[in-house]
Short mmCIF file of C-alpha atoms in Angstrom, two decimals:
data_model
loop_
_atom_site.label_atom_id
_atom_site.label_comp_id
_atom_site.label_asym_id
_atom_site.label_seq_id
_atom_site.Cartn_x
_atom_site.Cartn_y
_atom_site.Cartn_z
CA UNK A 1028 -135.61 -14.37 -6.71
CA UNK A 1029 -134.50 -16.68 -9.71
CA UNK A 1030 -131.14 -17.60 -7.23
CA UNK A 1031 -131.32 -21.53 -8.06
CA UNK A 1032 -128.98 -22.96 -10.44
CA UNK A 1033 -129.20 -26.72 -11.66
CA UNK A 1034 -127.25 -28.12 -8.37
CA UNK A 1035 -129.37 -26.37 -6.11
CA UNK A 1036 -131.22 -29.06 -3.97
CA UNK A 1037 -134.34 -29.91 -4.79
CA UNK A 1038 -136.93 -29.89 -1.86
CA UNK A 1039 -140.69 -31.94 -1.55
CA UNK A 1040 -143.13 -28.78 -1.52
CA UNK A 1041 -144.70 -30.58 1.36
CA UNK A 1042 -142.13 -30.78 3.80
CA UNK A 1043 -139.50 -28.29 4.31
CA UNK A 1044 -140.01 -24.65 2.62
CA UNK A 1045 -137.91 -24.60 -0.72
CA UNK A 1046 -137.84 -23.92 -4.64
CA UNK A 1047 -138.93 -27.18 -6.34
CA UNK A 1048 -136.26 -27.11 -9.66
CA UNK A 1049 -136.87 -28.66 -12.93
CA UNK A 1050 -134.26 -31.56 -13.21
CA UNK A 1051 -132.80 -32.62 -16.68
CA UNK A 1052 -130.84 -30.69 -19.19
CA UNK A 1053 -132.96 -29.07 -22.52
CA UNK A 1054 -131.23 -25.88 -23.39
CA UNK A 1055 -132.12 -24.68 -26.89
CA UNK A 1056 -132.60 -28.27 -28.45
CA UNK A 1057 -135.62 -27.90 -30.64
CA UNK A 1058 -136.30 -31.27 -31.44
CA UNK A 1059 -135.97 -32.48 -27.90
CA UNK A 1060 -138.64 -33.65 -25.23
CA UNK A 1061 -138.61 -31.06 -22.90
CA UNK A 1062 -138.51 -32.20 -18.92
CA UNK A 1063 -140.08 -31.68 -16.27
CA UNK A 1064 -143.52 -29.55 -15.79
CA UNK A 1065 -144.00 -26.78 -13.64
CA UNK A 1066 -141.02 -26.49 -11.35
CA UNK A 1067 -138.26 -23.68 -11.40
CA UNK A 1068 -136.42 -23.25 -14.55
CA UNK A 1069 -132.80 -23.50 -13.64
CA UNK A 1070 -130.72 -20.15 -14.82
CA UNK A 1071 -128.10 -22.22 -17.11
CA UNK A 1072 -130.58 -23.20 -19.17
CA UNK A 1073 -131.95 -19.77 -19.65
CA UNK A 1074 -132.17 -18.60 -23.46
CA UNK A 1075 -134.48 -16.40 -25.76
CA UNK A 1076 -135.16 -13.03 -26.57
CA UNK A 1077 -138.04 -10.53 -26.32
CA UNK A 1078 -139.09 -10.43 -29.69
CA UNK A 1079 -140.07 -13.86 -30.09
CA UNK A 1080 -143.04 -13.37 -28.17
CA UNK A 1081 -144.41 -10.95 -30.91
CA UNK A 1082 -144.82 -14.35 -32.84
CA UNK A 1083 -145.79 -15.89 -29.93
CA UNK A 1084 -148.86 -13.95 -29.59
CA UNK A 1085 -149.53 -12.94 -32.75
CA UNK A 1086 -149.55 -16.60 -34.93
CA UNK A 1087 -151.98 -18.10 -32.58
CA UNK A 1088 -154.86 -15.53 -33.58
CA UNK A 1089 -153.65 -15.08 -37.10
CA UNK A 1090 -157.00 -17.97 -37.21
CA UNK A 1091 -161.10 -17.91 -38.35
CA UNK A 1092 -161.39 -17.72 -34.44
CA UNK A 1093 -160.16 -14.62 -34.25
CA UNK A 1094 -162.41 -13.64 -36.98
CA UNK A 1095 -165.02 -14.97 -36.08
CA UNK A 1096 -165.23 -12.49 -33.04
CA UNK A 1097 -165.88 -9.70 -35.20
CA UNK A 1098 -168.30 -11.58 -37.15
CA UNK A 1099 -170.46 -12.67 -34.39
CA UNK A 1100 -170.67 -8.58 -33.30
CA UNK A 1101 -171.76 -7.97 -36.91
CA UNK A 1102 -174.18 -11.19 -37.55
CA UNK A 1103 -174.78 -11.84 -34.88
CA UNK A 1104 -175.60 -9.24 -32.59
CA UNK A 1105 -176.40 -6.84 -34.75
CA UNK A 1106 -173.91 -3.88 -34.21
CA UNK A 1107 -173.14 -1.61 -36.91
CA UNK A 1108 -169.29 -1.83 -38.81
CA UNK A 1109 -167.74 0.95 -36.52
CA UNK A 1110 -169.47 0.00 -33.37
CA UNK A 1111 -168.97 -3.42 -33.49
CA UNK A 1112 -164.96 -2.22 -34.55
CA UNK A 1113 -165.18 -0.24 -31.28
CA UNK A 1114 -165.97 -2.95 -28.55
CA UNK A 1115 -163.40 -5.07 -30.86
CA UNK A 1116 -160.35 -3.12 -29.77
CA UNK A 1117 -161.54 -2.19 -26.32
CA UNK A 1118 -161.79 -5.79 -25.77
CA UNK A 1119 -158.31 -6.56 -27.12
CA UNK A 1120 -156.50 -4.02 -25.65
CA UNK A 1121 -157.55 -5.28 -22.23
CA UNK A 1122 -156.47 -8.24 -22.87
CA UNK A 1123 -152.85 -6.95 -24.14
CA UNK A 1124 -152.04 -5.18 -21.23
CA UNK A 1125 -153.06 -7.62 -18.97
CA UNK A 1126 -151.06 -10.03 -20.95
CA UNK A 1127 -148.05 -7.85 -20.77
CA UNK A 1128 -148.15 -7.77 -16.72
CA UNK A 1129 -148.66 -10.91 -16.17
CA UNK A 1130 -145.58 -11.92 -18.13
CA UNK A 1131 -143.27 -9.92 -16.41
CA UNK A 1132 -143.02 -12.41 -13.41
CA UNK A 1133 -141.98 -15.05 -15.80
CA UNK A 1134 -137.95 -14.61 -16.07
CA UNK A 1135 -138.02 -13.48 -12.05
CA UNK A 1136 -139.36 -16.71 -10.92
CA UNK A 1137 -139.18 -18.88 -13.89
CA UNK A 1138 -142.08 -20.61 -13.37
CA UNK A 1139 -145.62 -21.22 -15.38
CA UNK A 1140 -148.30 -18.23 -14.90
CA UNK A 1141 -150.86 -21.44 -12.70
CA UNK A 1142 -147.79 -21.78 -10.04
CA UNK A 1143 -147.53 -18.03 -9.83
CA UNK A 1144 -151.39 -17.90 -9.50
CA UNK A 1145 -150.39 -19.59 -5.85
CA UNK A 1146 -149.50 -15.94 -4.50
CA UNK A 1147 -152.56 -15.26 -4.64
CA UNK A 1148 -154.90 -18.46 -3.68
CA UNK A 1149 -152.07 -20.74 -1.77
CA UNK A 1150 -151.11 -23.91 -3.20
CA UNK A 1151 -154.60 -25.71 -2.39
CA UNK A 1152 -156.98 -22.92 -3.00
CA UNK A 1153 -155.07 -22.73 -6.59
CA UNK A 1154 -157.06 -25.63 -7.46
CA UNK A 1155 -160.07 -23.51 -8.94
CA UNK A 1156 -158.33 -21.10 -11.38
CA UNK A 1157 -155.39 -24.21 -12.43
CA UNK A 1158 -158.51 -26.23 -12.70
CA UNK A 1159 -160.75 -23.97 -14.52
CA UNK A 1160 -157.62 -23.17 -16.86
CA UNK A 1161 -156.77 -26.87 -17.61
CA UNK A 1162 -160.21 -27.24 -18.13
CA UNK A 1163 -160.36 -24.24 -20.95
CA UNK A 1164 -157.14 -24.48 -22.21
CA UNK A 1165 -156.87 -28.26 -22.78
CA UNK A 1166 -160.69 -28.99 -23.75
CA UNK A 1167 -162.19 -25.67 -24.60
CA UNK A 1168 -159.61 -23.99 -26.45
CA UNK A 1169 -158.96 -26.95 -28.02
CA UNK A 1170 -162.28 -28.11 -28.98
CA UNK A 1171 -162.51 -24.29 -30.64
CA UNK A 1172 -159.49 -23.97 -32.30
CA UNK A 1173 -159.51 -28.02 -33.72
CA UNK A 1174 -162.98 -27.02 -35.23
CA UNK A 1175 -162.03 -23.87 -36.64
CA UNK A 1176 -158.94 -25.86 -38.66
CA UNK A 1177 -161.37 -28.95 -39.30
CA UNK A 1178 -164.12 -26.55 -40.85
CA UNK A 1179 -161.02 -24.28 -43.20
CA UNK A 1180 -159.84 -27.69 -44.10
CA UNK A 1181 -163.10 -29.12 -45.29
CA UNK A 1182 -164.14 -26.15 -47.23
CA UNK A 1183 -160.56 -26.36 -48.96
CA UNK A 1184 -160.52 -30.45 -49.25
CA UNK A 1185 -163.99 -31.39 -49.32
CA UNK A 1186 -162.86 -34.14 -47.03
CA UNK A 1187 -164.86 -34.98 -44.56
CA UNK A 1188 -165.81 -33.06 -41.08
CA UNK A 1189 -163.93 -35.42 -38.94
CA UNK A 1190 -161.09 -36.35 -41.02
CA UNK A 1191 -160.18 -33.00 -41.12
CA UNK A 1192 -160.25 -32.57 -37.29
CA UNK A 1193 -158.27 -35.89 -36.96
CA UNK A 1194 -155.36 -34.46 -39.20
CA UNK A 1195 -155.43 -30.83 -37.57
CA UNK A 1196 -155.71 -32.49 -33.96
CA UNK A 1197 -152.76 -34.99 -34.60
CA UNK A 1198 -149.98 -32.20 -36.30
CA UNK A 1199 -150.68 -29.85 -32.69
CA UNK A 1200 -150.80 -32.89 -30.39
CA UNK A 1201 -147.15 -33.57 -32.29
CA UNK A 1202 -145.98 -30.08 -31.89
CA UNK A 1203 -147.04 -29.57 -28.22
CA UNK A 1204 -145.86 -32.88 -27.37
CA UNK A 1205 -141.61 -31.93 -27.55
CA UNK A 1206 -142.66 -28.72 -25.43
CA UNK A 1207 -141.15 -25.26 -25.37
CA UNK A 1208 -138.46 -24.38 -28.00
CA UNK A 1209 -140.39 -25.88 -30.70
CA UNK A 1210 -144.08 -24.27 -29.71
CA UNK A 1211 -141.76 -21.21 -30.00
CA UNK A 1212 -139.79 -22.12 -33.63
CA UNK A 1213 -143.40 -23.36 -35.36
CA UNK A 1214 -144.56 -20.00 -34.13
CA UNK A 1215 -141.54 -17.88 -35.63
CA UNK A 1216 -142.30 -19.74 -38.93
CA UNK A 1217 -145.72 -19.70 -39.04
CA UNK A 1218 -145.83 -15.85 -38.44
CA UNK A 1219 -144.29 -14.30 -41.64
CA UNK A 1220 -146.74 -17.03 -43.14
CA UNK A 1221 -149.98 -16.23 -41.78
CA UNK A 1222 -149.48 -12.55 -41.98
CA UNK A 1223 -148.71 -11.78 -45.30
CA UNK A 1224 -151.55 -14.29 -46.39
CA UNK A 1225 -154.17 -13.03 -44.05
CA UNK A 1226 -153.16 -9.00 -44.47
CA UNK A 1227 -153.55 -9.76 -47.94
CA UNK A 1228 -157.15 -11.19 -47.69
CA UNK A 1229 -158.28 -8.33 -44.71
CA UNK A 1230 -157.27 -5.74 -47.49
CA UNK A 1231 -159.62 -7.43 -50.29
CA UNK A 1232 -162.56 -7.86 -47.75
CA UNK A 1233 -161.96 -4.35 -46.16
CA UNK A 1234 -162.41 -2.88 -49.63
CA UNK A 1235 -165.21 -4.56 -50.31
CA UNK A 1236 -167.04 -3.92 -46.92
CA UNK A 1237 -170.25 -1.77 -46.24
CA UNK A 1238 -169.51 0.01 -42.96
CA UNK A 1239 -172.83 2.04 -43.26
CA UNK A 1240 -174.83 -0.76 -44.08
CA UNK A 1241 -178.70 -1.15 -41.99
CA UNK A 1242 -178.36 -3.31 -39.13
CA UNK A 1243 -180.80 -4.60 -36.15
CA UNK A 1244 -178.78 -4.12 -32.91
CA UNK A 1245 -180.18 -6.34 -30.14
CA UNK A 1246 -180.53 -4.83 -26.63
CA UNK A 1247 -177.05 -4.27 -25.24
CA UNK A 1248 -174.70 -5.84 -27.89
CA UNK A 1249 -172.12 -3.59 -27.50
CA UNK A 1250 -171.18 -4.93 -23.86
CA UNK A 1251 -172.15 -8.29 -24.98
CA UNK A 1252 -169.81 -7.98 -28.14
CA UNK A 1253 -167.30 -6.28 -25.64
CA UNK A 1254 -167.29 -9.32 -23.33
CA UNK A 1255 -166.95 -11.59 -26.11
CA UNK A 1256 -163.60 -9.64 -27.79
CA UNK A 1257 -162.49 -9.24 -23.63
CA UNK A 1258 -162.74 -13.11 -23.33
CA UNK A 1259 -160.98 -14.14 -26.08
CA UNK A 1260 -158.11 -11.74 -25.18
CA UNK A 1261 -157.77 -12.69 -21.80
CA UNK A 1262 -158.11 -16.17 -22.54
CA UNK A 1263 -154.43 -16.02 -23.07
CA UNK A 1264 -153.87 -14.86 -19.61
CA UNK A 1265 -153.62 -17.58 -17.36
CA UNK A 1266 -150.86 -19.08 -19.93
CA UNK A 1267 -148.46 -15.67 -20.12
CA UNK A 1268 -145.48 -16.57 -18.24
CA UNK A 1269 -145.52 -19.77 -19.37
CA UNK A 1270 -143.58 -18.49 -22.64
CA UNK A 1271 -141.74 -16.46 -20.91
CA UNK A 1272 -140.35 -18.29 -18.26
CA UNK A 1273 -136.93 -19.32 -20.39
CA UNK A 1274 -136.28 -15.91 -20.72
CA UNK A 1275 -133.11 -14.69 -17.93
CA UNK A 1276 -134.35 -12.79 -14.93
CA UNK A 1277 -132.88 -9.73 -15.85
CA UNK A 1278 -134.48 -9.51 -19.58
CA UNK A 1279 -136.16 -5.93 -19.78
CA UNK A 1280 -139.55 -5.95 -18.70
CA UNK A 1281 -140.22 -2.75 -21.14
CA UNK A 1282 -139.54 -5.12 -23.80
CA UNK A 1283 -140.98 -8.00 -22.74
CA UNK A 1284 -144.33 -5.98 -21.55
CA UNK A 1285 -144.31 -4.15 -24.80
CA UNK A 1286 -143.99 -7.33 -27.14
CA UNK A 1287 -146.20 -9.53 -26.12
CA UNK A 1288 -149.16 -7.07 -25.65
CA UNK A 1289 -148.30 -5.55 -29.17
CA UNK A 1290 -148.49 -9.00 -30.08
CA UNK A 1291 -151.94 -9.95 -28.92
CA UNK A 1292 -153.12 -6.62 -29.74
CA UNK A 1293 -152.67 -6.15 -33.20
CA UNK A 1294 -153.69 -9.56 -34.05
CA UNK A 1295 -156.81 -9.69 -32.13
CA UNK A 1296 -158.02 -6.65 -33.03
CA UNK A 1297 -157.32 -6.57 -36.53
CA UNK A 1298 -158.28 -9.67 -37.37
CA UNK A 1299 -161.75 -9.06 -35.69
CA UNK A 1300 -162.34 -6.22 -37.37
CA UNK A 1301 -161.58 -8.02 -41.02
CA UNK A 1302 -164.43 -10.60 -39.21
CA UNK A 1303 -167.21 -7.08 -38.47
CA UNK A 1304 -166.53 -6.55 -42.33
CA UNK A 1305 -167.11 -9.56 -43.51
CA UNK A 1306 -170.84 -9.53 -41.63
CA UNK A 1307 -171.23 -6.42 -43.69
CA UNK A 1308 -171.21 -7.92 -46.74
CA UNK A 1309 -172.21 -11.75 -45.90
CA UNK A 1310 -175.72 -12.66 -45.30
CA UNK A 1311 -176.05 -13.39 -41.36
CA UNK A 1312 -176.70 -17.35 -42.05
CA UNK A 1313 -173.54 -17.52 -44.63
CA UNK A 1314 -171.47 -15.32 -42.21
CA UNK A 1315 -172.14 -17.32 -38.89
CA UNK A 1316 -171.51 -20.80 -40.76
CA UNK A 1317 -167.91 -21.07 -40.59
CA UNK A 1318 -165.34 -19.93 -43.02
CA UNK A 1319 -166.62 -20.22 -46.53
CA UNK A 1320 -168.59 -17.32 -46.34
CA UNK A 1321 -165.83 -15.40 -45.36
CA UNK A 1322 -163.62 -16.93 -48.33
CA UNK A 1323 -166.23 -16.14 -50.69
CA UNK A 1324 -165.04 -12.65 -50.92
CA UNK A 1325 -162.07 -13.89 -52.41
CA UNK A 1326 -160.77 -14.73 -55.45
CA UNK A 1327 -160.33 -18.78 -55.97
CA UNK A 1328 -156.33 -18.31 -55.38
CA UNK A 1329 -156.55 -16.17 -52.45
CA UNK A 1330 -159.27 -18.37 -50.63
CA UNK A 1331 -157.38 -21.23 -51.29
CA UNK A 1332 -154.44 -19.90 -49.20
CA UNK A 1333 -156.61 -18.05 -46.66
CA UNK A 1334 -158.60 -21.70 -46.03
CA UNK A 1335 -155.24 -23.31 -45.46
CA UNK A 1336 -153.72 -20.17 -43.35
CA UNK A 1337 -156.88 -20.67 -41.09
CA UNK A 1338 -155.90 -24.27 -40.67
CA UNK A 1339 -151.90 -23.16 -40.13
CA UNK A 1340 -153.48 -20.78 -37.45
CA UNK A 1341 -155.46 -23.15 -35.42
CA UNK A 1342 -152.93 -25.29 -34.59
CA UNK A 1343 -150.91 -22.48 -33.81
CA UNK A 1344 -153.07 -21.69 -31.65
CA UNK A 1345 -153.72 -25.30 -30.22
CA UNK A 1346 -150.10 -26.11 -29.36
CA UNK A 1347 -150.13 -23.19 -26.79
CA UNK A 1348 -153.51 -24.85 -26.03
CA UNK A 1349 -152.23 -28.01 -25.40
CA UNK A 1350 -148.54 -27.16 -23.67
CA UNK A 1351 -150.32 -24.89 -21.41
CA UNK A 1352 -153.12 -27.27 -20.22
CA UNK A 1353 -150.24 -29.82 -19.31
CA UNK A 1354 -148.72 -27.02 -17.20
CA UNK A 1355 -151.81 -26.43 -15.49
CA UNK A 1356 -152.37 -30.08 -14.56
CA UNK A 1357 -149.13 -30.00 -13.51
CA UNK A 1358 -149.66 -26.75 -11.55
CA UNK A 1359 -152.57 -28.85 -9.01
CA UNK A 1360 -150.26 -31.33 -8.69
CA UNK A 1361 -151.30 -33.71 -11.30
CA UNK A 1362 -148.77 -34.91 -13.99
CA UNK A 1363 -150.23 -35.98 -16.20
CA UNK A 1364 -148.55 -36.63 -19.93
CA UNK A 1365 -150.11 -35.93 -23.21
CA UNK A 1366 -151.85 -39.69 -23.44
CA UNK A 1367 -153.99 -40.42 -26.04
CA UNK A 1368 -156.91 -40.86 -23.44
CA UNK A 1369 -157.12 -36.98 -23.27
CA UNK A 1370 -156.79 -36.61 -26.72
CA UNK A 1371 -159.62 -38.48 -27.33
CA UNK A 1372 -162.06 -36.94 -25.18
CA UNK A 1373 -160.89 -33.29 -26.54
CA UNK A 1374 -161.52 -34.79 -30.38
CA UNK A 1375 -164.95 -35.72 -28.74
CA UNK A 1376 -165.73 -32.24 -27.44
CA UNK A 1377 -164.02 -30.87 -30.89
CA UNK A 1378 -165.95 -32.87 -33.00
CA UNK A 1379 -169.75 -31.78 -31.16
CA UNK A 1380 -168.85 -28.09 -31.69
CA UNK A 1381 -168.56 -28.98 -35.42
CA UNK A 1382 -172.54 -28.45 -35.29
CA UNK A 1383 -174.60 -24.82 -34.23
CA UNK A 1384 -170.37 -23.52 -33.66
CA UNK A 1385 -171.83 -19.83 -33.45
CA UNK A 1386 -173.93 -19.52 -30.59
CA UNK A 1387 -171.37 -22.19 -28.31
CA UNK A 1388 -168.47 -19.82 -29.05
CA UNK A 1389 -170.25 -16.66 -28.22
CA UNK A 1390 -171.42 -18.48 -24.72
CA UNK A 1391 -167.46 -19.85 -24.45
CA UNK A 1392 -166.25 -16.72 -24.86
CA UNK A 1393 -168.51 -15.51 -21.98
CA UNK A 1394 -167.72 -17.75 -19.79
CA UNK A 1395 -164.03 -17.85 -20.33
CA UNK A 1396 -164.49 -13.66 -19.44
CA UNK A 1397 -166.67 -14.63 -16.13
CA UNK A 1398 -163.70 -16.87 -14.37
CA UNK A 1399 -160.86 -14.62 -15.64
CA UNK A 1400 -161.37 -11.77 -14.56
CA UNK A 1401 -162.19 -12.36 -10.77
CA UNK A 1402 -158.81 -14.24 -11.64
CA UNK A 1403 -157.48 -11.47 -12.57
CA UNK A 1404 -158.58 -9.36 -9.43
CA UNK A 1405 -157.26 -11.54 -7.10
CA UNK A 1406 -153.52 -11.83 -8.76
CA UNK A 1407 -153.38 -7.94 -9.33
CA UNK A 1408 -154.94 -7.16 -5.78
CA UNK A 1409 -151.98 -9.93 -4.19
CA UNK A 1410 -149.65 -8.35 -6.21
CA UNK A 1411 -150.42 -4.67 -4.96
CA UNK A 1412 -150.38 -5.99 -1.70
CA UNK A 1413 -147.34 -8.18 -2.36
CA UNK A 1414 -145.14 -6.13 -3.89
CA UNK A 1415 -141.74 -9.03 -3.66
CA UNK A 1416 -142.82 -12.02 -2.18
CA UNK A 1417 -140.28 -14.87 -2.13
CA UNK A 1418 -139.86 -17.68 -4.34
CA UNK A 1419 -140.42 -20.12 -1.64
CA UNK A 1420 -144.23 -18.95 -1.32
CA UNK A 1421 -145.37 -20.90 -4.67
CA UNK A 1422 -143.80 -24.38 -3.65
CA UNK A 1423 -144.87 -25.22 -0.03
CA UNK A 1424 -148.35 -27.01 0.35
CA UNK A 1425 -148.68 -25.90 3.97
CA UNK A 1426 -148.98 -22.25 2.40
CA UNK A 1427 -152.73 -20.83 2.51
CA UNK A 1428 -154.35 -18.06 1.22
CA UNK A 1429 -157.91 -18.71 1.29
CA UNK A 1430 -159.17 -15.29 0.68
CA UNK A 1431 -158.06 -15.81 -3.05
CA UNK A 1432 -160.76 -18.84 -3.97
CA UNK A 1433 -163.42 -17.64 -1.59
CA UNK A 1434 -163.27 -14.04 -3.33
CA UNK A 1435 -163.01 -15.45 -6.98
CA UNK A 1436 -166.03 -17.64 -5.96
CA UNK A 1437 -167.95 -15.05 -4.18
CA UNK A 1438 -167.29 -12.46 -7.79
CA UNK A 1439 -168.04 -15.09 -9.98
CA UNK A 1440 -171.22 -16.25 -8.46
CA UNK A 1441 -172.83 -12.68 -7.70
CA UNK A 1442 -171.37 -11.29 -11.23
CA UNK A 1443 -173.01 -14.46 -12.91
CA UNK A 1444 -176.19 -14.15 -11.14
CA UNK A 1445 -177.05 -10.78 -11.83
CA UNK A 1446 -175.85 -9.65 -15.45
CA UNK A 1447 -174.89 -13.09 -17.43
CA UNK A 1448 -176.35 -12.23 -20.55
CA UNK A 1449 -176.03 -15.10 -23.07
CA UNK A 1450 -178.36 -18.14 -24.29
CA UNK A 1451 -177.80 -20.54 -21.35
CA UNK A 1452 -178.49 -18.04 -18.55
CA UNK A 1453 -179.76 -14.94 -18.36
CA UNK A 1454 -179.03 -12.85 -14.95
CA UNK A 1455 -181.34 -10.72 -13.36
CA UNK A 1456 -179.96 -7.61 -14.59
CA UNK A 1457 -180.54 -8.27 -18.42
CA UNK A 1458 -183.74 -10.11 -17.79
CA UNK A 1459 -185.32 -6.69 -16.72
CA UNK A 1460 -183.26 -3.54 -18.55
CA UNK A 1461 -182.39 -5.47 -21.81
CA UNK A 1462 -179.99 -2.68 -22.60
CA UNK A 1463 -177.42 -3.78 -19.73
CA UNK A 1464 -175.87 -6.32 -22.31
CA UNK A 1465 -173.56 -8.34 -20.10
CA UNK A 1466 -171.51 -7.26 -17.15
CA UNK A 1467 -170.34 -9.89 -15.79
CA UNK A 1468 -166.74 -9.89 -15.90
CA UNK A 1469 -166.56 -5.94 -15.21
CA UNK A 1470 -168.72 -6.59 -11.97
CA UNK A 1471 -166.99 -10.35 -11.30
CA UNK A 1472 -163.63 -7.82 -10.93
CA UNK A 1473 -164.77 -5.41 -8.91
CA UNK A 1474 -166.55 -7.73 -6.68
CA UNK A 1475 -163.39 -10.22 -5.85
CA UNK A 1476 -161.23 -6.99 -5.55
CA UNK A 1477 -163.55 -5.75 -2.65
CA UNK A 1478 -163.74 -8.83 -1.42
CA UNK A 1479 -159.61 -9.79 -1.37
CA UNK A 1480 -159.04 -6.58 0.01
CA UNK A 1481 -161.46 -6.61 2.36
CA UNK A 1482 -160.60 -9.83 3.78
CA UNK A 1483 -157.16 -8.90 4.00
CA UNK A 1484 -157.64 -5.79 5.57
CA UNK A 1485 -160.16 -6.86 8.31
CA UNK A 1486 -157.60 -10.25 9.02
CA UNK A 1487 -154.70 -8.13 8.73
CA UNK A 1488 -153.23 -10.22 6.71
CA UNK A 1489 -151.51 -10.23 2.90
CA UNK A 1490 -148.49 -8.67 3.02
CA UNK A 1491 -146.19 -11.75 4.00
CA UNK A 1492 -143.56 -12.07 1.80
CA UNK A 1493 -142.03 -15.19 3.04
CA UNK A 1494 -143.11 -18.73 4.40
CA UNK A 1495 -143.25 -17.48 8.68
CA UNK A 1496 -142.16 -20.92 10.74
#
């Protein structure tokens, strides 16, 4: 794996079996347009360390997203402080270790996490999670985070709603738009930034909380608030080796493994647990409406900083958004630049989640949980079954693996059906035993394993590691 250097010839996925490699020269050039998409990153223009994917996957969350996790376990749901703090870090830590495997592939075959998703669906049948994950990444996540920064903005400004969202939508399309090294430099600057302002505020509104204070818990909120913290985590996921695809093939994998989980981690999880405090103290109504009733704990000073660290944060978070979505398009085949015809329709979609944000986050979150993790069975079941499958696997178009689309379908739809638990849909699980909560994405992953393994094992198929003529 990771053979290619920037001579080696560069072959039409379609025709002959090959490594498709990124032409053009980029190197460490910050201020640079970076080219290509989502072909093979040649080896001399390999650079970066480890550590800088602590920043990586820390800045992004250091956001009233984040927060608002913990907030909407608290407020919304009804969970007590330490409960609520419990299904918080559960939730996280899944997603951190996940997000530590699934960037170890990234220096090997130096390609985004959608391409290496082809292992496991083919090239075609890749078209439902690279879909799915353009879909969330470039509209979703974007619509979320752009909100989150419009709202922090206009409680800090007192300019209007939209204005806001058009100035924190315009500095992360600019960021995003020159690519890799600088997504990586704004994060390394905005980290020592958003941490020392927001571990400053989660001190003040951690001593201030009420951890014992009476609550209403509705029916199963703990695996509701559980799939909510999960989803968030793992919405990170389908973009892991994307950042770490610079990195050279042999970069340690402890390191690698251990910083970006450590990374998502911490900031997750703390940061959601500052958001179960603040529902402590907050009436439900002030808690749930964005970030002023958060700031409100604060002194003048302090909230004034936190407002404008939320705002740093989102578009942290929304050039990772952004870069990522591109590399998903690209990823089915479709290159498609960041025009201002897409930015437009994700301001759209931004600006309708200004209004009733609360309950279409907690349903987002849900949803991004349902299609991940039958995702996620299907690339850890491949990759237990594939243990070093060859480069040239993720580039030819003749290359199926149907058994990876048809099981993700097969989870999602049977998972969905029976224990979705959230205001659009409510399975039939929930509907009758109230106390299930929702366990959707723990059944959607048990269901596509048994089905990808199943398949496999009846067909005898699954453990090719190379393109057979």
């Amino acid at each position: 794996m990771a053979t290619r250097d920037q001579n080696a010839p560069v072959s039409d996925p379609g025709a002959e079996p090959g490594v498709l490699v990124r032409e053009g020269t980029y190197g460490t050039r910050v201020l640079e347009v970076e080219p290509g998409g989502a072909e093979f990153i040649p080896l001399n223009e390999r650079h970066g360390k480890p550590l800088q994917l602590f920043w990586t996957w820390t800045s992004p969350n250091m956001e009233f997203a984040t927060i608002f996790v913990g907030v909407l376990g608290v407020a919304g749901f009804g969970l007590g402080f330490w409960e609520a703090a419990l299904a918080l870090v559960l939730g996280s830590a899944i997603g951190g270790l996940t997000q530590g495997i699934l960037s170890l592939r990234g220096p090997k075959y130096g390609v985004p996490q959608m391409v290496l998703s082809r292992f496991g669906f083919g090239y075609w049948g890749n078209i439902l999670p690279a879909g799915l994950n353009s879909v969330t990444a470039g509209i979703g996540w974007f619509a979320v985070n752009s909100v989150s920064g419009a709202l922090a903005l206009n409680v800090l400004t007192h300019l209007p709603q939209v204005l806001c969202l058009i100035i924190i939508v315009a500095v992360q399309l600019v960021v995003a738009f020159f690519g890799y090294n600088l997504v990586h430099v704004f994060e390394r600057y905005a980290f020592p930034i958003l941490t020392i302002i927001f571990l400053i505020a989660a001190g003040v509104i951690l001593s201030k909380a009420h951890p014992g204070a009476p609550h209403k818990t509705i029916p199963g909120a703990f695996l509701i608030e559980l799939g909510a913290s999960f989803g968030y985590a793992v919405g990170w996921n389908p973009y892991a080796s994307d950042y770490t695809r610079y990195l050279k093939p042999d970069t340690s994998k402890k390191a690698i493994a251990w910083w970006t989980g450590a990374g998502l981690f911490l900031s997750c999880a703390v940061l959601e647990i500052v958001g179960a405090a603040v529902g402590t103290v907050v009436s439900p109504g002030n808690a749930l409406a964005g970030p002023g009733g958060m700031t409100s704990l604060l002194a003048t000073p302090l909230a004034d900083l936190t407002l404008l660290a939320i705002a740093l944060g989102a578009v942290s978070a929304n050039v990772l958004n952004i870069y990522s979505g591109a590399l998903s398009f690209t990823a089915i085949g479709i290159k498609l630049p960041l025009t201002a015809r897409r930015a437009i329709v994700a301001l759209f979609l931004a600006w309708s989640g200004l209004h009733d944000a609360g309950t279409k986050y907690e349903n987002f979150l849900l949803i991004i949980a349902y299609w991940i993790a039958p995702w996620l069975a299907v690339y850890f079941c491949d990759l237990l079954l594939r243990r070093n499958p060859h480069e040239n696997l993720l580039f030819s178009a003749r290359r199926e693996n149907w058994a990876g689309p048809v099981a993700m379908l097969i989870g999602m739809g049977i998972s969905i059906w029976l224990f979705s638990n959230q205001t659009e849909y409510i399975g039939v699980v929930p509907t009758h035993i109230g106390s299930a909560g929702d366990l959707t994405f723990e059944a959607g992953f048990l269901i596509t394993a048994v089905v990808y393994l199943g398949w496999h094992a009846i067909a005898r198929t699954g453990r090719e590691t190379t393109l057979t003529t």
